Short mmCIF file of C-alpha atoms in Angstrom, two decimals:
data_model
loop_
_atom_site.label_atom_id
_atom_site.label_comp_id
_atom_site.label_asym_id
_atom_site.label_seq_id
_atom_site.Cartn_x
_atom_site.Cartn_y
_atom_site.Cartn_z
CA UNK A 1 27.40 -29.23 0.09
CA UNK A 2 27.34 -28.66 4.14
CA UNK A 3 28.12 -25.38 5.15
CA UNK A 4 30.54 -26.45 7.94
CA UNK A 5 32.39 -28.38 5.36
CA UNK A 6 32.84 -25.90 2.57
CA UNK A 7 33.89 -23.41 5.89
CA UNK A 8 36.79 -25.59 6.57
CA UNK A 9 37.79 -25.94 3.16
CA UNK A 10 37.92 -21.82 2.96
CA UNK A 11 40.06 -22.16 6.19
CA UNK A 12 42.56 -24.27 4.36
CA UNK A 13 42.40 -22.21 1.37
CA UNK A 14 43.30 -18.95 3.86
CA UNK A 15 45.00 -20.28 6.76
CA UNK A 16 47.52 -22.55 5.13
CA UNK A 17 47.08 -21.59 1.45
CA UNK A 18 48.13 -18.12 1.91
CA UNK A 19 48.81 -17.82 5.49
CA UNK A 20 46.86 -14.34 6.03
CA UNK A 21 48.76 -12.35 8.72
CA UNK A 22 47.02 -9.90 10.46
CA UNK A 23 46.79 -6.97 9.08
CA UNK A 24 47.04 -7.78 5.56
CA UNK A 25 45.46 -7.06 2.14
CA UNK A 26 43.69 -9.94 0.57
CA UNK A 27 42.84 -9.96 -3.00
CA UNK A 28 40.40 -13.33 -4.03
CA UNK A 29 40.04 -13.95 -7.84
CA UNK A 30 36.99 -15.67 -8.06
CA UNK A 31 34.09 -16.58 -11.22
CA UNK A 32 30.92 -14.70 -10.44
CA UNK A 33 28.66 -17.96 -10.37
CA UNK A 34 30.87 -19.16 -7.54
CA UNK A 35 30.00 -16.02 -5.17
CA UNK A 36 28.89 -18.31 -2.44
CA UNK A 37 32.61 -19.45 -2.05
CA UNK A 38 34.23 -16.50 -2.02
CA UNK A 39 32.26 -14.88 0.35
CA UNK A 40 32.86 -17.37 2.84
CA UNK A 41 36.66 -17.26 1.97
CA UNK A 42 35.61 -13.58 2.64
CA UNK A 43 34.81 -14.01 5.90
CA UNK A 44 37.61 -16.65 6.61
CA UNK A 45 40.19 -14.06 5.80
CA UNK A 46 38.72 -10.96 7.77
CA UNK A 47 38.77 -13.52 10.77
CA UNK A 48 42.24 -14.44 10.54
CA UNK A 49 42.43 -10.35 10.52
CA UNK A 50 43.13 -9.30 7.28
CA UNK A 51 43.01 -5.65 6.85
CA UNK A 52 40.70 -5.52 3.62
CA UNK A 53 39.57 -8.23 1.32
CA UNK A 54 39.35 -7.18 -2.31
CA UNK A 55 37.14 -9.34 -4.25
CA UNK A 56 38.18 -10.03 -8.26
CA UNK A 57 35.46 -11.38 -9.69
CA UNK A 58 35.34 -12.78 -13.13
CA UNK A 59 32.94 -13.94 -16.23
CA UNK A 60 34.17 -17.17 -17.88
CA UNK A 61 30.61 -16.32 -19.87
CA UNK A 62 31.51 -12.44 -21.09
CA UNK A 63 34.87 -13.49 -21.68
CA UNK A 64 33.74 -16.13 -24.26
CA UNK A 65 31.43 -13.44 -25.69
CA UNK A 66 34.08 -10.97 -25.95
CA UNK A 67 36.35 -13.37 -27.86
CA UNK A 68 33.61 -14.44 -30.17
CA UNK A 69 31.98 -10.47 -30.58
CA UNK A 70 34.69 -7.96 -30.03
CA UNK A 71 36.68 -6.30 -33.02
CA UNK A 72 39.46 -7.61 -33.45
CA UNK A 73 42.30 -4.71 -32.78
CA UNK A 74 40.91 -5.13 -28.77
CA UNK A 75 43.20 -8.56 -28.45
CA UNK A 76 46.53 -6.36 -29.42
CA UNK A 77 45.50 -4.32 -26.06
CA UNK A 78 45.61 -4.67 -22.56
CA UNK A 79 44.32 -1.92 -20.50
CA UNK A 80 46.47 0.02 -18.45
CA UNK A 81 44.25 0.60 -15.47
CA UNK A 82 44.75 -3.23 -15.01
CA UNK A 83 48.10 -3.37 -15.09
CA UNK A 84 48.10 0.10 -12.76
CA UNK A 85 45.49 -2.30 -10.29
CA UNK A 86 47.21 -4.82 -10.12
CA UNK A 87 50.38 -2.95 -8.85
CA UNK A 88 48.24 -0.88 -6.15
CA UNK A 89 47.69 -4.23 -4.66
CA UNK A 90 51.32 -5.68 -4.75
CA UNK A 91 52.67 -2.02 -3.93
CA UNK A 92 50.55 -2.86 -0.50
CA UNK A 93 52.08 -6.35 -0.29
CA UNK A 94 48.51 -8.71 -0.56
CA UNK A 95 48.03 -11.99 -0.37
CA UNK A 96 46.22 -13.64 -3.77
CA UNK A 97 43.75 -16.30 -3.37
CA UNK A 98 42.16 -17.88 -6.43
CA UNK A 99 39.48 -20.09 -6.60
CA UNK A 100 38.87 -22.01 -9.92
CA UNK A 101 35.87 -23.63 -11.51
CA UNK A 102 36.16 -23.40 -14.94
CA UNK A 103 34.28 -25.14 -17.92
CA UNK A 104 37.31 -26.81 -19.48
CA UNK A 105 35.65 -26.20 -23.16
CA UNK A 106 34.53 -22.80 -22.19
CA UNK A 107 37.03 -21.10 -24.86
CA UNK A 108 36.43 -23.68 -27.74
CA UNK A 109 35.50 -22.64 -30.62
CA UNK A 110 37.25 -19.40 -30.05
CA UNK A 111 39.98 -18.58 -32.71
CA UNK A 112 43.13 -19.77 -31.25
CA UNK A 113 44.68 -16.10 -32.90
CA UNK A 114 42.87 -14.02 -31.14
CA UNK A 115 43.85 -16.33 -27.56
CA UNK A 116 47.35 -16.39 -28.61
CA UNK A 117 47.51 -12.51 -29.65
CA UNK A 118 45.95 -11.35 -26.12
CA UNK A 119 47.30 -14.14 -24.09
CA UNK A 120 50.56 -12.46 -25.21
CA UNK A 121 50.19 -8.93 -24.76
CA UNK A 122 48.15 -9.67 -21.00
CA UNK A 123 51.67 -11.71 -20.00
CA UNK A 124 53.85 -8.70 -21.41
CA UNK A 125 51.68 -6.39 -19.35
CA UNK A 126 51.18 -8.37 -16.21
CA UNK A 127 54.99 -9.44 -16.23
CA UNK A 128 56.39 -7.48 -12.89
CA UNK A 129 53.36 -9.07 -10.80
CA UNK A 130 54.26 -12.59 -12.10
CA UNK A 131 57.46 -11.85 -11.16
CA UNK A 132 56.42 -10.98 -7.56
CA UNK A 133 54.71 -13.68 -7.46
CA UNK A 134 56.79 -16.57 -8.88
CA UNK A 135 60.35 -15.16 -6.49
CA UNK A 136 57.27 -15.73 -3.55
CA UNK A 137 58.06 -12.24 -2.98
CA UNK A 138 54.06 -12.03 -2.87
CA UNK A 139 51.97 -15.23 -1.64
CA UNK A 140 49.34 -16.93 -3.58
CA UNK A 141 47.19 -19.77 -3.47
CA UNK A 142 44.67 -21.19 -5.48
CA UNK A 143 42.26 -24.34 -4.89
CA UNK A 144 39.47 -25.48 -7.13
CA UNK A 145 35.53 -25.88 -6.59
CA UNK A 146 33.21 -27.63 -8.53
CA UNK A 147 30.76 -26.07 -11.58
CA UNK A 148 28.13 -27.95 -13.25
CA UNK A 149 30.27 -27.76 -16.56
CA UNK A 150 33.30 -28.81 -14.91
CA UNK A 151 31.75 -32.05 -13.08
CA UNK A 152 29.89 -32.61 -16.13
CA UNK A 153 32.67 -32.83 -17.80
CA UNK A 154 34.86 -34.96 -15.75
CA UNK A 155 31.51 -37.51 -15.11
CA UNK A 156 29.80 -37.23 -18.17
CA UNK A 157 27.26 -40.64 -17.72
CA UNK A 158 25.85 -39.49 -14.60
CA UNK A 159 23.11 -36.86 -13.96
CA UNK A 160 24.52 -32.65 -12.96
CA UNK A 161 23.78 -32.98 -9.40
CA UNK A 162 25.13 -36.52 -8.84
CA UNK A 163 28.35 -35.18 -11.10
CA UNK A 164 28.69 -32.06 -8.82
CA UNK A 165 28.46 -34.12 -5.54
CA UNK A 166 31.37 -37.01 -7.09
CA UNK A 167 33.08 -33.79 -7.84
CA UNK A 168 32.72 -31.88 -4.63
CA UNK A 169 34.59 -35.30 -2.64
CA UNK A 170 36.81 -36.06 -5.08
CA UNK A 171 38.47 -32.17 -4.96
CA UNK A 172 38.31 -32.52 -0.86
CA UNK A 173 39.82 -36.13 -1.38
CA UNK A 174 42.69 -34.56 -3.02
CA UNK A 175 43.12 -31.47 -1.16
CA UNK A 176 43.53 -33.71 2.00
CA UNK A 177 40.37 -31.99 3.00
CA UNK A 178 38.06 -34.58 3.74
CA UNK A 179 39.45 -35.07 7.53
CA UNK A 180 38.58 -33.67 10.78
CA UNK A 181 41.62 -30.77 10.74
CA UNK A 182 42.38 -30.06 7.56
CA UNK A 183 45.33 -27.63 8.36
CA UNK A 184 46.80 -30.52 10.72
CA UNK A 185 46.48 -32.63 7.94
CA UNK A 186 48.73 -30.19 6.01
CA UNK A 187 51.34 -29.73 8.23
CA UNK A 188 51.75 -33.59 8.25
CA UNK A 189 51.42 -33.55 4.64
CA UNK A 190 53.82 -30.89 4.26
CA UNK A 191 56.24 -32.76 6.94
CA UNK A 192 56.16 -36.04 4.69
CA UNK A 193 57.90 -34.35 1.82
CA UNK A 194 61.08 -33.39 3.52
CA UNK A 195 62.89 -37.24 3.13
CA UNK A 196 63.04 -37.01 -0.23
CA UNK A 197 63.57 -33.23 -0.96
CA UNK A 198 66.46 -33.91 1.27
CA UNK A 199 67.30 -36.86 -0.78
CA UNK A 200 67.64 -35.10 -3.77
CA UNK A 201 69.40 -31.54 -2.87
CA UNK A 202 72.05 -34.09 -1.22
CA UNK A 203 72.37 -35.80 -4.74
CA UNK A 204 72.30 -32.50 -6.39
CA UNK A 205 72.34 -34.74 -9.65
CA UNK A 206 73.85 -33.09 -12.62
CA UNK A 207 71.26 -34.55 -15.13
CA UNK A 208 68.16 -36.89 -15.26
CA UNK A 209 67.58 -39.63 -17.64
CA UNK A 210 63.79 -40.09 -17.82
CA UNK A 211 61.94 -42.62 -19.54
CA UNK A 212 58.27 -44.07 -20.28
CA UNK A 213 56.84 -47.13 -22.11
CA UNK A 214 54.40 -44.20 -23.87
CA UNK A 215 58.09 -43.69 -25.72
CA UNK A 216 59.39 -41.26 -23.55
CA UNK A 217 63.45 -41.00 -23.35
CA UNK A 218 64.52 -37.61 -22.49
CA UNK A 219 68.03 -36.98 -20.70
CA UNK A 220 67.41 -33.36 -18.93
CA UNK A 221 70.28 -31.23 -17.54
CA UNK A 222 69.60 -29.66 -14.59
CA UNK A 223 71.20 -26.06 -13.09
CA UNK A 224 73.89 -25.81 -10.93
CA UNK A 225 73.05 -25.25 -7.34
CA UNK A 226 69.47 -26.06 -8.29
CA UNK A 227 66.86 -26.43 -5.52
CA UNK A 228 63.91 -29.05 -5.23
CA UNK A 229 61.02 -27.92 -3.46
CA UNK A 230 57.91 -29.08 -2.96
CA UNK A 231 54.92 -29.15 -0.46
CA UNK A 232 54.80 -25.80 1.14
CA UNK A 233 56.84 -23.17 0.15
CA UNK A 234 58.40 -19.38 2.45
CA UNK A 235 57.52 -16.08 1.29
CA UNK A 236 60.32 -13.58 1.12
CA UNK A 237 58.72 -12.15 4.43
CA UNK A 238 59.41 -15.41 5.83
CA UNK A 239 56.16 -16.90 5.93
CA UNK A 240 55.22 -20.52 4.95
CA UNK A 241 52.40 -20.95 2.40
CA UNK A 242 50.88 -23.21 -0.02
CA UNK A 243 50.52 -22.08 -3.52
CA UNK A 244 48.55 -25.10 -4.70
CA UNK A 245 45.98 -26.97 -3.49
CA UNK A 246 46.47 -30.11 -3.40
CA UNK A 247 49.84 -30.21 -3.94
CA UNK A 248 51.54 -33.68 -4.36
CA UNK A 249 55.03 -32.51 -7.10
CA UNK A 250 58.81 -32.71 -6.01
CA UNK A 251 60.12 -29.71 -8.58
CA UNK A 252 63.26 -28.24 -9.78
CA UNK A 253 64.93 -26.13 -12.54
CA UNK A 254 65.95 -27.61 -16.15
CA UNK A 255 69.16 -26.27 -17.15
CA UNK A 256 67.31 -24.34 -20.44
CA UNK A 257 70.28 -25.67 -22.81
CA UNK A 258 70.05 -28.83 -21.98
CA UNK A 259 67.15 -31.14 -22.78
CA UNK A 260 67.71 -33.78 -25.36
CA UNK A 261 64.68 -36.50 -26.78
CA UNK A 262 61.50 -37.22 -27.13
CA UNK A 263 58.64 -36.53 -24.62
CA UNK A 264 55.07 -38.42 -24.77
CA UNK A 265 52.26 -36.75 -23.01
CA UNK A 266 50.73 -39.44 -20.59
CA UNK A 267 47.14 -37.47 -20.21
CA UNK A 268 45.40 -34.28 -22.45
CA UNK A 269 46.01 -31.07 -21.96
CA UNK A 270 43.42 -28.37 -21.37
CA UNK A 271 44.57 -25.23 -22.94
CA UNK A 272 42.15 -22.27 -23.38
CA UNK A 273 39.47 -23.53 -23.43
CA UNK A 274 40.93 -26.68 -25.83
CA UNK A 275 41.83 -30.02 -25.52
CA UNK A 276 44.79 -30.83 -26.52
CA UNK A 277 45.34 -34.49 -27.14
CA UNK A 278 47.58 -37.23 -28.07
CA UNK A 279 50.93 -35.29 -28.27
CA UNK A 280 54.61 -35.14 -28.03
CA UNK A 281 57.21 -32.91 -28.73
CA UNK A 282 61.32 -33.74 -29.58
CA UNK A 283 64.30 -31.53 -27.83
CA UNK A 284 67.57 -31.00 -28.76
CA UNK A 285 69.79 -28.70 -26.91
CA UNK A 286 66.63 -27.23 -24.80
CA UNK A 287 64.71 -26.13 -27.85
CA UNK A 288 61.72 -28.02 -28.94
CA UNK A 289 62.45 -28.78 -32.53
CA UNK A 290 59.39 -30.82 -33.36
CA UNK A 291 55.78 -31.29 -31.93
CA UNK A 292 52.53 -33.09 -33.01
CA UNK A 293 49.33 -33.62 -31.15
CA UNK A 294 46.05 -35.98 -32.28
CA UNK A 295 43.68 -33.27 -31.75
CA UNK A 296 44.33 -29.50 -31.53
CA UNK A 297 47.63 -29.38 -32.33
CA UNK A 298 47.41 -25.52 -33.71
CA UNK A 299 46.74 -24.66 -29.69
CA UNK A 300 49.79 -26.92 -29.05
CA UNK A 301 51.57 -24.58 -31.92
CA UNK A 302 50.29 -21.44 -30.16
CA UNK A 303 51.94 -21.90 -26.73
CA UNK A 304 55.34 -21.89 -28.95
CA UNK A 305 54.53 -18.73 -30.71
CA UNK A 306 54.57 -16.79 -26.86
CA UNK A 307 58.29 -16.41 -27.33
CA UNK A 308 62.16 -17.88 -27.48
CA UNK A 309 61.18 -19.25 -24.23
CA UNK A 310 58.27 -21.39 -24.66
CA UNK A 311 59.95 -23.68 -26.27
CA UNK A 312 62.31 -24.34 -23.64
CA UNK A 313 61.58 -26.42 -20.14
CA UNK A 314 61.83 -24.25 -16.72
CA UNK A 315 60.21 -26.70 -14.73
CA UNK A 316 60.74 -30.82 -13.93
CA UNK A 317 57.97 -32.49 -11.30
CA UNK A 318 58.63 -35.97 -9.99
CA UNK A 319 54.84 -36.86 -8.65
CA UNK A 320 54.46 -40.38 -7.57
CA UNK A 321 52.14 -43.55 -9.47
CA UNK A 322 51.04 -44.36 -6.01
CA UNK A 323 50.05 -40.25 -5.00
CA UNK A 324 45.88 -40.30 -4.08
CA UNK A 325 44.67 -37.99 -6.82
CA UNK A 326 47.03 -40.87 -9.00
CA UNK A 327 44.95 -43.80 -7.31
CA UNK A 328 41.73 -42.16 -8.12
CA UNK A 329 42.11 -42.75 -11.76
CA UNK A 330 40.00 -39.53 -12.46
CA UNK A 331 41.00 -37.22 -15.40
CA UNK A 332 40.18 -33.86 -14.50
CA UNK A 333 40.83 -31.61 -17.05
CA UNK A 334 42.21 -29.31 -14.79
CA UNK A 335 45.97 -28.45 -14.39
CA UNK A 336 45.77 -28.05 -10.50
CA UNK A 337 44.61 -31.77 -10.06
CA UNK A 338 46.10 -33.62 -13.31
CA UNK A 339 49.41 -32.02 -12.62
CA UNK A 340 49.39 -33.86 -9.02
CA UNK A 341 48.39 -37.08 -10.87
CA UNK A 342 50.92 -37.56 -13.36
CA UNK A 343 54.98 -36.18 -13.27
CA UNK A 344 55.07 -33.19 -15.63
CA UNK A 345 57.58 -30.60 -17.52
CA UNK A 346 56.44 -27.09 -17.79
CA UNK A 347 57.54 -25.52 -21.25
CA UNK A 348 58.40 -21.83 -20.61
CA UNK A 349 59.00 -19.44 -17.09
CA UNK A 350 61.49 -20.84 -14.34
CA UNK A 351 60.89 -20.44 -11.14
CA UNK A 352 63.83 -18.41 -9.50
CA UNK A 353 63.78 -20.20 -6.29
CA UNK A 354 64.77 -23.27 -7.67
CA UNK A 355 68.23 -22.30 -8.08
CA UNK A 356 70.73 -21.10 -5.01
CA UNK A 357 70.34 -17.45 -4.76
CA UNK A 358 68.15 -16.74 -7.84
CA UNK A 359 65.73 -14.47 -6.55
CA UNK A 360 68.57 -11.92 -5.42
CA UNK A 361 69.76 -12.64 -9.30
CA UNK A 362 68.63 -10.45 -12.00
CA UNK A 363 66.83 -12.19 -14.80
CA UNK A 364 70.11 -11.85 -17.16
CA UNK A 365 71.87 -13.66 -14.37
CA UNK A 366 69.78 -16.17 -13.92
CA UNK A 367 69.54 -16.74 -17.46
CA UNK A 368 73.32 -16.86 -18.05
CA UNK A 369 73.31 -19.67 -15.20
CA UNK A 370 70.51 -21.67 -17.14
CA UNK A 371 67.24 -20.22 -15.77
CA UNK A 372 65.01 -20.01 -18.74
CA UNK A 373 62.52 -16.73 -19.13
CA UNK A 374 59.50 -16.98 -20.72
CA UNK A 375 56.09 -14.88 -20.41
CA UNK A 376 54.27 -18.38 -19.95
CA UNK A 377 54.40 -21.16 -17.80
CA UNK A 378 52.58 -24.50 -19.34
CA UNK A 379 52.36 -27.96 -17.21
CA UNK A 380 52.13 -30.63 -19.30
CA UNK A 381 52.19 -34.03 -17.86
CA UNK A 382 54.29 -37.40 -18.71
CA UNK A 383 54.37 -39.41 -16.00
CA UNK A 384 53.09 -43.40 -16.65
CA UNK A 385 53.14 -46.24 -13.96
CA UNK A 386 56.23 -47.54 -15.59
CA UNK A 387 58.12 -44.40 -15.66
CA UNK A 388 61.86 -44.62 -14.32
CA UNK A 389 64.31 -42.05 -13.31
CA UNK A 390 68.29 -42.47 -13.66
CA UNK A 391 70.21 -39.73 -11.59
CA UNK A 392 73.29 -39.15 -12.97
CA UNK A 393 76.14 -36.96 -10.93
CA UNK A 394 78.42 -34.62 -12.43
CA UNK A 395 81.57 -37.48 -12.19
CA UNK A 396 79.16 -39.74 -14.50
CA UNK A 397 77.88 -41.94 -11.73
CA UNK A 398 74.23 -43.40 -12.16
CA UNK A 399 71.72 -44.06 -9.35
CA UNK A 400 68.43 -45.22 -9.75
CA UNK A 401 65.82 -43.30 -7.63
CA UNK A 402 62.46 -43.53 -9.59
CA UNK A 403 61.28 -46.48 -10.67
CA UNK A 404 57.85 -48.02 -12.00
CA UNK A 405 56.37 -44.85 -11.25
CA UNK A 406 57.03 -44.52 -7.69
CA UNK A 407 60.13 -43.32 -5.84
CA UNK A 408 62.48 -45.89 -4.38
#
């Protein structure tokens, strides 16, 4: 990959990603094959005069190892010197930047009780920085690079370094990165959002009634004085940022007592290193009160097992048929791009700013109101080409807005 290129996609990732102000800590999360990256991300963020750049680097490898070797008391822990790091770094207000690459099988064969036991305690631990960082009251962005594992993966038929270059222009494809200006393509991106966001905070629709020929017929409350959002987003310091890239999702807050039906996943889900495949799940009054899944449906299982939470919605995304990572017909097996693909629910953590003043709300407030809590956040997608959306208003009236998988 050109050096020029992979320089403008770091710019993207820093510049409009996380908008680095001068001044500013910068902490990049990054796998230790993919050092090239980050050190050009590095240098990215020093010249749009960050203060210090604090590289995180981690071992998709080790971490397998660890799950396979280690005794098994060590997945009950989580080290306190992390959690401690991890709030010297928001305590100094920094700006996370993740870069992802990883093998979507990297974690199978692991036992799923050992990845649900630590997955468990690390969210219990890590909770006040998620919270930071979900109320935007700390930026983030993360954006995705190729691995051989990864492209292998997604183009199987085709030799490594042919699957790594397919790779490499399908991620710039979708992160509207393949232009001349990629942050000028943003800010039009970005722009193109704000007709229907508008759209739908002047509907401010009391419930959705969603359904897919896959069998999908769900009828989802949403919160009063909820919020969609979508493209860019502010930080609490006032600064605009992008926490994923691409993005492509309308989103807004479930009411958590109010989801009633069935739900068909339209594509797998990769979940710790597993595929899970071929599955659905049945609400009634929020909670999910029956699941099944083709293949892996313990890991399914496991995401439940996180807490009361998990097995409530705190996230609906409207993502048209007709978006370009939709058109490309790839699957992934990567959240960040499948989730842009394909509307999706996430199972578990709301996010506050989806609802009128819920990041000044404490998290018993915002629950009361309908926010749901959760120490996990799962996308799952359901979105088909055929998939329609009623609107229906609090005085019962019913407006079409989604329809054949594209917005009207």
């Amino acid at each position: 990959m050109e050096g020029l290129q992979l320089k403008k996609y770091a710019e993207l990732l820093v510049r409009s990603g996380g908008n680095v102000q001068p001044g500013q800590l910068v902490v990049i999360g990054c796998a230790v094959d993919d050092a090239y990256f980050a050190r050009i991300v590095q240098e990215c963020a020093y010249d749009a005069g960050a203060k210090e750049v604090v590289m995180n680097w981690i071992d998709p490898a080790s971490t397998r190892t660890r799950y396979l070797r280690a005794e098994d008391s060590v997945f009950d822990e989580f080290p306190q010197w992390r959690v401690d790091w991890y709030k010297h770094h928001d305590d100094r207000g920094a700006v996370y930047l993740h870069i992802d690459s990883s093998d979507p099988d990297y974690l199978a064969g692991v036992d799923s009780d050992r990845l649900r036991r630590f997955s468990k305690v690390s969210s219990i631990a890590t909770k006040e920085h998620s919270a930071l960082t979900m109320s935007n009251a700390l930026r983030w962005s993360v954006c995705a690079i190729p691995s051989p594992a990864w492209a292998k993966k997604v183009f199987p038929d085709i030799p490594e370094a042919e699957a790594m270059e397919k790779l490499w222009a399908a991620i710039f494809k979708c992160a509207r990165a393949d232009g001349a200006d990629a942050i000028a393509d943003w800010q039009v991106h970005s722009g193109n959002f704000s007709e229907r966001l508008d759209y739908l905070n002047k509907m401010n629709f009391d419930t959705l009634r969603i359904t897919t020929g896959l069998g999908t017929d769900l009828t989802l409350g949403l919160v009063k004085n909820h919020i969609w959002a979508g493209g860019g987003d502010v930080g609490k310091d006032g600064v605009p940022f992008y926490p994923n890239i691409p993005t492509e999702e309308l989103f807004t807050m479930p009411d958590r007592m109010r989801a009633d039906g069935r739900v068909v996943a339209s594509m797998p889900l990769s979940r710790q290193g597993n595929l899970i495949e071929g599955f659905e799940m049945t609400f009634k009054d929020g909670l999910v009160v029956s699941y099944k899944a083709e293949k892996n449906e313990q890991t399914l299982a496991d995401i439940f097992t996180m807490d009361e939470g998990a097995k409530r919605l705190g996230e609906v995304a409207l993502v048209a048929d007709s978006s370009p990572i939709g058109k490309m017909g790839i699957l992934f097996y990567n959240t960040l791009f499948d989730e842009n693909a394909s509307s999706h629910l996430a199972l578990g953590k709301a996010y506050p700013n989806n609802m009128e003043n819920g990041t000044e709300m404490t998290v018993e407030e915002r629950v009361a109101a309908g926010c749901n809590d959760s120490f996990t956040h799962v996308d799952f997608m359901f979105g088909t080409p055929d998939m329609k959306v009623v609107g229906i208003a609090a005085d019962g009236t019913e407006t079409v807005f989604f329809e054949n998988g594209d917005f009207i």
